[in-house]
Short mmCIF file of C-alpha atoms and ligand atoms in Angstrom, two decimals:
data_model
loop_
_atom_site.label_atom_id
_atom_site.label_comp_id
_atom_site.label_asym_id
_atom_site.label_seq_id
_atom_site.Cartn_x
_atom_site.Cartn_y
_atom_site.Cartn_z
CA MET A 14 197.02 70.90 87.20
CA GLY A 15 195.55 68.35 89.23
CA ILE A 16 192.32 68.36 91.04
CA SER A 17 190.18 71.38 91.55
CA LYS A 18 190.37 74.08 93.90
CA ARG A 19 186.77 73.73 94.81
CA VAL A 20 187.62 69.79 95.86
CA LYS A 21 190.85 70.84 97.43
CA ASN A 22 188.66 72.82 99.76
CA ILE A 23 186.54 70.45 101.26
CA ASN A 24 187.59 68.38 104.35
CA PRO A 25 186.36 64.69 104.17
CA SER A 26 183.53 63.93 106.75
CA GLN A 27 185.07 62.92 109.82
CA THR A 28 182.15 60.71 111.35
CA LEU A 29 182.11 58.40 107.84
CA ALA A 30 186.09 58.35 108.64
CA ILE A 31 185.95 57.01 112.10
CA THR A 32 182.93 54.79 111.39
CA ALA A 33 185.02 52.95 108.42
CA GLN A 34 188.09 52.43 110.93
CA ALA A 35 185.72 50.98 113.26
CA LEU A 36 184.06 48.44 110.74
CA LYS A 37 188.05 47.39 109.60
CA MET A 38 188.78 46.96 112.88
CA LYS A 39 186.09 44.47 113.56
CA GLN A 40 186.40 43.34 110.28
CA GLU A 41 189.95 42.35 111.48
CA GLY A 42 188.70 40.50 114.55
CA LYS A 43 188.84 43.16 116.95
CA LYS A 44 185.72 44.05 119.47
CA VAL A 45 185.15 47.20 118.38
CA ILE A 46 182.07 48.81 120.13
CA SER A 47 181.03 51.79 117.68
CA PHE A 48 179.23 55.02 119.37
CA ALA A 49 180.12 56.52 116.11
CA ALA A 50 177.35 55.66 113.84
CA GLY A 51 174.61 58.36 113.10
CA GLU A 52 171.70 55.79 112.01
CA PRO A 53 169.34 53.93 114.14
CA ASP A 54 170.25 49.91 114.97
CA PHE A 55 166.76 48.86 113.88
CA VAL A 56 165.98 46.89 110.68
CA THR A 57 163.64 48.92 108.66
CA PRO A 58 159.82 47.48 109.28
CA GLU A 59 158.45 45.15 107.36
CA ASN A 60 155.58 47.12 106.08
CA ILE A 61 157.77 49.05 104.44
CA ARG A 62 159.67 46.45 103.24
CA GLU A 63 157.08 44.35 101.84
CA LYS A 64 156.21 47.86 99.48
CA ALA A 65 159.67 47.61 97.93
CA ILE A 66 159.33 43.84 97.34
CA SER A 67 156.16 44.53 95.59
CA ALA A 68 157.29 48.00 93.51
CA ILE A 69 159.69 44.95 92.40
CA GLY A 70 157.47 42.70 91.53
CA GLU A 71 155.24 44.96 89.95
CA GLY A 72 158.10 45.98 87.87
CA PHE A 73 158.74 49.55 88.99
CA THR A 74 162.03 49.80 88.04
CA HIS A 75 162.49 52.46 85.92
CA TYR A 76 163.25 56.79 85.71
CA THR A 77 160.93 58.35 87.80
CA THR A 78 160.03 62.19 87.41
CA SER A 79 163.21 63.47 88.37
CA SER A 80 162.19 65.60 91.62
CA GLY A 81 159.99 62.39 92.54
CA ILE A 82 156.70 60.94 91.99
CA ILE A 83 153.52 62.34 92.63
CA GLU A 84 152.22 59.82 95.15
CA LEU A 85 154.85 60.49 97.53
CA LYS A 86 155.11 63.96 97.16
CA GLU A 87 151.23 63.94 98.41
CA ALA A 88 152.53 61.62 101.10
CA ILE A 89 154.67 64.06 102.17
CA LEU A 90 152.15 67.34 101.62
CA GLU A 91 149.79 65.33 103.94
CA LYS A 92 152.34 64.47 106.44
CA LEU A 93 153.49 68.42 106.37
CA LYS A 94 150.28 69.57 107.25
CA LYS A 95 149.07 66.63 109.97
CA ASP A 96 152.33 66.63 111.89
CA ASN A 97 154.14 70.07 110.92
CA LYS A 98 150.88 72.33 110.82
CA VAL A 99 151.86 73.61 107.09
CA GLU A 100 150.67 73.41 103.84
CA TYR A 101 152.36 73.35 100.68
CA LYS A 102 151.40 72.24 96.78
CA THR A 103 153.11 69.05 94.87
CA SER A 104 154.98 72.27 92.81
CA GLU A 105 156.93 72.91 96.36
CA ILE A 106 158.30 69.54 96.97
CA ILE A 107 161.08 67.63 96.16
CA VAL A 108 162.38 64.05 96.66
CA SER A 109 165.80 63.74 96.87
CA THR A 110 168.66 60.68 97.73
CA GLY A 111 168.53 61.31 101.33
CA ALA A 112 168.08 64.86 103.17
CA LYS A 113 172.00 65.11 102.14
CA GLN A 114 171.35 65.58 98.36
CA CYS A 115 168.19 68.06 99.46
CA LEU A 116 170.60 70.08 101.70
CA PHE A 117 173.41 70.19 99.05
CA ASN A 118 170.64 70.99 96.16
CA ALA A 119 169.02 74.07 98.85
CA ILE A 120 172.67 75.74 99.59
CA LEU A 121 173.79 75.33 96.07
CA THR A 122 170.28 77.35 94.91
CA ILE A 123 170.49 80.09 97.41
CA CYS A 124 173.91 80.56 97.36
CA ASP A 125 176.14 82.82 95.33
CA PRO A 126 179.63 82.45 95.72
CA GLY A 127 181.08 85.11 98.79
CA ASP A 128 177.29 84.92 100.43
CA GLU A 129 177.44 84.62 103.92
CA VAL A 130 175.80 81.45 106.05
CA LEU A 131 174.66 81.59 109.42
CA LEU A 132 175.67 78.25 111.06
CA PRO A 133 175.11 77.55 114.71
CA THR A 134 178.02 75.73 116.18
CA PRO A 135 178.08 72.65 117.61
CA CYS A 136 177.19 71.65 114.11
CA TRP A 137 176.73 68.42 111.67
CA VAL A 138 179.59 67.81 109.64
CA SER A 139 178.39 68.29 106.26
CA TYR A 140 177.06 71.76 106.57
CA THR A 141 180.45 73.70 106.69
CA GLU A 142 181.61 71.34 103.43
CA GLN A 143 178.44 72.00 101.45
CA ILE A 144 178.58 75.75 102.05
CA LYS A 145 182.12 75.94 101.12
CA PHE A 146 181.64 73.93 98.25
CA ALA A 147 178.75 76.51 96.79
CA GLY A 148 181.66 78.94 96.83
CA ALA A 149 179.64 80.75 100.08
CA VAL A 150 181.35 81.28 103.69
CA PRO A 151 180.12 79.67 106.66
CA ILE A 152 179.81 82.15 109.73
CA PHE A 153 179.72 80.59 113.15
CA ILE A 154 177.78 81.54 115.49
CA ASN A 155 178.83 79.76 118.53
CA THR A 156 176.20 78.34 121.36
CA ASN A 157 176.97 76.93 124.60
CA GLN A 158 176.18 74.35 127.36
CA GLU A 159 175.06 77.00 129.75
CA GLU A 160 172.59 78.17 126.90
CA GLY A 161 171.55 74.69 125.95
CA PHE A 162 173.52 74.80 122.92
CA LYS A 163 170.66 77.11 121.45
CA LEU A 164 170.85 80.07 119.31
CA SER A 165 169.70 83.21 120.68
CA ALA A 166 168.39 85.86 118.55
CA VAL A 167 170.86 88.52 120.15
CA LYS A 168 173.81 86.23 118.90
CA VAL A 169 172.26 85.80 115.38
CA GLU A 170 171.42 89.55 115.07
CA GLU A 171 175.17 90.23 115.70
CA LYS A 172 176.51 88.23 112.91
CA ILE A 173 174.32 89.53 110.34
CA THR A 174 176.09 91.57 107.40
CA PRO A 175 174.79 92.90 104.24
CA ARG A 176 176.23 89.53 102.86
CA THR A 177 173.96 87.17 105.01
CA LYS A 178 172.12 84.94 102.95
CA LEU A 179 170.66 82.15 104.95
CA LEU A 180 170.79 80.38 108.50
CA ILE A 181 170.67 76.63 108.76
CA LEU A 182 168.72 75.59 111.76
CA ASN A 183 168.87 72.22 112.88
CA SER A 184 166.32 71.27 115.61
CA PRO A 185 166.41 68.24 117.30
CA HIS A 186 170.16 69.02 117.21
CA ASN A 187 172.58 66.88 115.52
CA PRO A 188 175.34 66.27 117.95
CA THR A 189 173.31 68.25 121.14
CA GLY A 190 169.98 67.15 120.87
CA ALA A 191 168.71 70.38 121.52
CA VAL A 192 165.11 70.76 120.49
CA TYR A 193 163.90 74.69 119.99
CA GLU A 194 161.01 76.03 121.48
CA HIS A 195 158.01 77.95 119.96
CA GLU A 196 159.34 81.25 121.95
CA GLU A 197 162.85 80.85 120.87
CA LEU A 198 162.01 79.75 117.21
CA LYS A 199 159.33 83.06 117.04
CA LYS A 200 162.30 85.56 117.85
CA ILE A 201 164.72 84.10 115.20
CA ALA A 202 161.50 84.00 113.11
CA GLN A 203 161.12 87.70 113.17
CA LEU A 204 165.56 88.60 112.49
CA LEU A 205 164.83 86.35 109.13
CA LEU A 206 162.28 88.41 108.10
CA LYS A 207 163.79 91.95 109.55
CA TYR A 208 167.00 90.92 107.33
CA ASN A 209 165.53 89.06 104.61
CA ILE A 210 167.23 85.80 105.36
CA TYR A 211 166.57 82.17 104.17
CA CYS A 212 166.28 79.31 106.19
CA ILE A 213 167.16 75.77 106.23
CA SER A 214 165.31 73.83 108.60
CA ASP A 215 166.56 70.38 108.90
CA GLU A 216 163.94 68.56 110.82
CA ILE A 217 165.41 64.87 110.00
CA TYR A 218 165.02 64.05 113.45
CA GLU A 219 161.80 65.07 114.11
CA LYS A 220 160.01 62.11 115.73
CA LEU A 221 163.06 61.54 118.42
CA VAL A 222 161.97 63.83 120.95
CA TYR A 223 162.02 62.61 124.29
CA ASP A 224 160.02 63.47 127.76
CA ASN A 225 158.42 67.01 127.48
CA ALA A 226 160.00 67.88 124.23
CA LYS A 227 157.79 68.45 121.18
CA HIS A 228 158.93 69.67 117.62
CA LEU A 229 157.85 72.30 116.00
CA SER A 230 158.59 73.33 112.73
CA ILE A 231 159.57 77.10 112.11
CA ALA A 232 157.87 77.22 108.09
CA SER A 233 154.46 76.95 110.58
CA LEU A 234 154.91 79.98 112.65
CA SER A 235 153.21 82.10 109.62
CA GLU A 236 152.64 82.51 106.12
CA GLU A 237 155.57 85.06 105.74
CA ILE A 238 158.44 82.74 107.42
CA LYS A 239 157.08 80.01 105.32
CA ASP A 240 157.94 81.99 101.98
CA LYS A 241 161.85 82.28 103.56
CA VAL A 242 161.99 78.53 104.86
CA ILE A 243 163.29 75.16 103.31
CA THR A 244 162.07 72.53 105.28
CA ILE A 245 164.29 69.49 104.90
CA ASN A 246 163.48 65.84 106.20
CA GLY A 247 163.48 62.49 105.34
CA VAL A 248 162.68 59.01 106.27
CA SER A 249 166.44 57.93 107.10
CA LYS A 250 166.40 58.34 110.95
CA SER A 251 162.76 58.01 111.59
CA TYR A 252 162.12 54.90 110.06
CA ALA A 253 166.02 53.31 110.19
CA MET A 254 165.70 53.66 106.48
CA THR A 255 168.95 54.85 106.11
CA GLY A 256 170.21 52.75 103.36
CA TRP A 257 167.20 53.44 101.18
CA ARG A 258 168.08 57.40 100.33
CA ILE A 259 164.93 59.02 100.50
CA GLY A 260 164.52 62.80 102.21
CA TYR A 261 162.34 65.69 100.88
CA ALA A 262 162.30 69.35 101.01
CA ALA A 263 159.33 71.54 101.11
CA GLY A 264 159.85 75.52 100.31
CA PRO A 265 159.15 78.24 97.77
CA GLU A 266 158.34 77.28 94.35
CA GLU A 267 161.07 79.01 93.03
CA ILE A 268 163.79 77.56 95.44
CA ILE A 269 162.40 74.06 94.76
CA LYS A 270 162.61 74.70 91.04
CA GLY A 271 165.96 75.58 91.20
CA MET A 272 166.89 72.55 93.36
CA SER A 273 165.13 70.34 90.93
CA LYS A 274 167.21 71.64 87.82
CA ILE A 275 170.16 70.53 89.95
CA GLN A 276 168.92 67.19 90.52
CA GLY A 277 167.79 66.90 87.10
CA HIS A 278 171.61 67.16 85.73
CA SER A 279 173.43 65.56 88.71
CA THR A 280 171.72 62.25 89.73
CA SER A 281 167.72 62.61 88.42
CA ASN A 282 165.47 60.68 90.14
CA PRO A 283 166.25 59.05 93.84
CA ASN A 284 165.59 55.52 93.63
CA SER A 285 162.18 54.20 92.36
CA ILE A 286 161.79 51.51 94.53
CA ALA A 287 163.02 53.23 97.69
CA GLN A 288 160.56 56.20 96.60
CA LYS A 289 157.47 53.48 96.87
CA ALA A 290 158.47 52.00 99.98
CA SER A 291 158.58 55.50 101.33
CA ILE A 292 155.29 56.12 100.92
CA GLU A 293 154.25 53.20 103.03
CA ALA A 294 156.58 54.87 105.65
CA LEU A 295 154.65 57.93 105.64
CA THR A 296 150.96 56.47 105.19
CA GLY A 297 151.24 52.95 106.84
CA GLN A 298 151.22 52.36 110.50
CA GLN A 299 153.45 54.36 112.56
CA ASP A 300 153.58 52.51 115.69
CA THR A 301 157.30 50.81 115.33
CA ILE A 302 158.44 54.87 115.64
CA GLU A 303 157.37 54.77 119.37
CA GLU A 304 158.74 51.09 119.67
CA MET A 305 162.11 52.43 118.41
CA LYS A 306 161.83 55.74 120.59
CA LYS A 307 160.93 53.96 123.63
CA ALA A 308 164.19 51.97 123.23
CA PHE A 309 166.41 55.02 122.36
CA ASP A 310 164.92 56.88 125.38
CA LYS A 311 165.83 54.37 128.13
CA ARG A 312 169.59 53.84 126.34
CA ARG A 313 169.78 57.81 126.55
CA LYS A 314 168.91 58.16 130.03
CA TYR A 315 171.28 55.20 130.88
CA MET A 316 174.04 56.71 129.11
CA VAL A 317 174.19 60.36 130.19
CA LYS A 318 173.78 58.99 133.84
CA ARG A 319 176.81 56.76 133.53
CA LEU A 320 178.60 59.49 131.73
CA ASN A 321 177.66 61.99 134.52
CA ASN A 322 179.15 59.78 137.01
CA MET A 323 182.44 59.45 135.39
CA GLU A 324 184.82 61.90 136.63
CA GLY A 325 185.58 65.17 134.59
CA ILE A 326 182.83 64.45 132.34
CA PHE A 327 179.69 66.39 132.05
CA CYS A 328 176.84 65.52 130.00
CA LEU A 329 173.75 68.03 129.31
CA VAL A 330 170.55 65.50 128.88
CA PRO A 331 169.81 65.81 124.95
CA ALA A 332 166.16 66.42 124.65
CA GLY A 333 165.76 64.89 121.03
CA ALA A 334 167.77 62.73 118.43
CA PHE A 335 170.38 59.85 119.70
CA TYR A 336 173.68 61.40 120.83
CA ALA A 337 175.19 62.01 124.24
CA PHE A 338 177.41 64.96 123.80
CA PRO A 339 179.60 65.24 126.88
CA ASN A 340 182.04 68.01 127.92
CA VAL A 341 185.51 66.22 128.07
CA SER A 342 187.52 69.46 129.12
CA GLU A 343 188.50 68.72 132.22
CA ILE A 344 190.15 65.44 131.13
CA LEU A 345 191.76 67.25 128.65
CA GLU A 346 193.31 69.66 131.18
CA ARG A 347 194.15 67.55 133.33
CA GLY A 348 196.61 66.27 130.82
CA ILE A 349 196.18 62.34 130.30
CA GLU A 350 199.85 60.98 128.36
CA TYR A 351 199.86 58.63 125.62
CA ASN A 352 202.46 57.30 123.51
CA GLY A 353 204.86 59.97 125.13
CA LYS A 354 202.56 62.92 123.83
CA LYS A 355 200.41 64.75 125.98
CA ILE A 356 196.45 64.36 124.78
CA SER A 357 194.79 67.71 124.51
CA ASN A 358 192.01 67.69 122.27
CA SER A 359 189.33 65.93 121.21
CA PHE A 360 190.56 64.32 118.57
CA ASP A 361 193.54 63.27 120.15
CA ILE A 362 191.18 61.49 123.26
CA SER A 363 188.70 59.68 120.64
CA ASP A 364 191.91 58.11 118.86
CA PHE A 365 193.10 57.25 122.66
CA ILE A 366 190.00 55.41 123.60
CA LEU A 367 189.64 53.60 120.33
CA LYS A 368 193.10 52.53 119.60
CA GLU A 369 193.22 51.72 123.39
CA VAL A 370 189.69 49.82 124.62
CA GLU A 371 188.45 50.20 121.15
CA VAL A 372 185.56 52.20 121.49
CA ALA A 373 184.53 54.41 118.42
CA LEU A 374 183.28 58.13 119.09
CA ILE A 375 183.29 61.21 117.23
CA PRO A 376 185.56 64.06 118.12
CA GLY A 377 184.01 67.10 118.85
CA SER A 378 186.40 69.11 117.10
CA ALA A 379 184.11 67.44 113.81
CA PHE A 380 181.59 69.51 115.15
CA GLU A 381 183.21 72.92 115.21
CA ALA A 382 182.97 72.15 119.31
CA GLU A 383 186.52 71.39 120.92
CA GLY A 384 186.55 69.81 124.24
CA TYR A 385 183.32 67.88 123.76
CA LEU A 386 182.91 64.09 122.53
CA ARG A 387 179.97 62.67 120.33
CA LEU A 388 178.57 58.95 121.74
CA SER A 389 175.57 57.74 119.50
CA TYR A 390 173.30 55.76 122.08
CA ALA A 391 171.79 54.00 118.40
CA THR A 392 173.24 50.72 119.63
CA SER A 393 172.52 47.64 122.06
CA MET A 394 172.16 48.33 125.47
CA GLU A 395 174.42 45.68 126.10
CA ASP A 396 176.84 47.35 123.68
CA ILE A 397 175.98 50.56 125.67
CA LYS A 398 177.21 49.31 129.02
CA GLU A 399 180.26 47.35 127.60
CA GLY A 400 181.74 50.27 126.03
CA LEU A 401 180.52 52.87 128.79
CA ASP A 402 182.67 50.40 131.47
CA ARG A 403 185.51 50.37 128.89
CA ILE A 404 185.61 54.14 128.69
CA GLU A 405 185.24 54.53 132.63
CA ASN A 406 188.10 52.45 133.14
CA ILE A 407 190.62 53.80 130.89
CA LEU A 408 189.85 57.73 131.57
CA ARG A 409 190.05 56.92 135.56
CA TYR A 410 192.72 58.66 137.11
C1 PLP B 517 171.27 66.79 111.28
C2 PLP B 517 171.48 66.22 109.62
N1 PLP B 517 170.87 66.11 109.12
C3 PLP B 517 170.84 65.16 107.66
C4 PLP B 517 171.29 64.05 107.66
C5 PLP B 517 171.05 63.36 106.35
O1 PLP B 517 170.02 62.13 106.40
P1 PLP B 517 170.00 61.35 104.97
O2 PLP B 517 170.40 59.99 105.68
O3 PLP B 517 168.60 61.55 104.88
O4 PLP B 517 170.64 61.88 103.80
C6 PLP B 517 171.90 63.87 108.86
C7 PLP B 517 172.58 62.09 108.99
O5 PLP B 517 173.63 62.37 109.87
C8 PLP B 517 172.17 64.62 109.89
O6 PLP B 517 172.50 63.67 110.94
#
């Protein structure tokens, strides 16, 4: 009796839980600074908001084709061709309620119970739970700071078994900010072809790359690899449109059809108004991306420098996304005492920081990476300064 094993087996999102706790503390009047959020602090650009208003005015408020309207699919095709150098037909595209739904549909379409899914760690929280939900088995491949948190072909090959069905790649990467380069992707692509393994390439942070880093889609490397890749992207992070819930996937027709079947019986079409707004996001003026990126870049440099100046903390410079991912294992080894208990892991330290100085951040354990913390710099410079001051003070010897 009671709820299903499938649901019992799934852990709630720690990121969402900490974000909600920080919000609750704010509502209680506490001066919480949140480095927890995974979304830009900018407002959706005006040209995009206006298109949504016109869609409402025109009464574009009914069901649409379940897998998304044709004009949006065409805008996505053009975008993929222009930015990512990979060509698709509209039958190879699906629009969903956020990239999260695309990932969910793709994993359910590809995986049977017992199939193994290769998942490089650190990894974004939802992949693991979505894989488990499908009855598949996440096979973690640890990457580390010394390797720039990037997967090597050798490490992937070691984990391949006859049950391996899928690899999940995420570049630019949440939480580490790692961005894969051409040679690295080429080697991984060769392995996928050799062992006939699918790849979900989550490119949601595509537009947020800094310094000399360049985003590259693994599907663009060859026609053969394109047949094994489901590219996932969306408007959430690039256009500050997290609340609109529009994501999309491009891949082999058979997989997209499977994903559409699931969507047709679960949520049906993504929001009609948000679909119209997303056409404007993809085809309208793109200046606001650059403005947002400039602001993130400034904050990124400031945050990483401050973190590296703190004793016992080491932070790699992230090449993409909007997170710093410092290593705090030295502090954990040092052994701070809190409420009569030694702080010995990343959850304890983030709880200590939240309760003592009201700064919310995410423990590395949420990303299968003990000894690290994730701090989002998608928040104002003023809050970044204040939040880091508070952390520095509390972690001082
Ligand atoms: C790596 C990664 N993929 C996908 C998503 C989900 O994006 P969306 O808001 O489009 O569902 C997120 C959001 O935090 C993310 O960090």
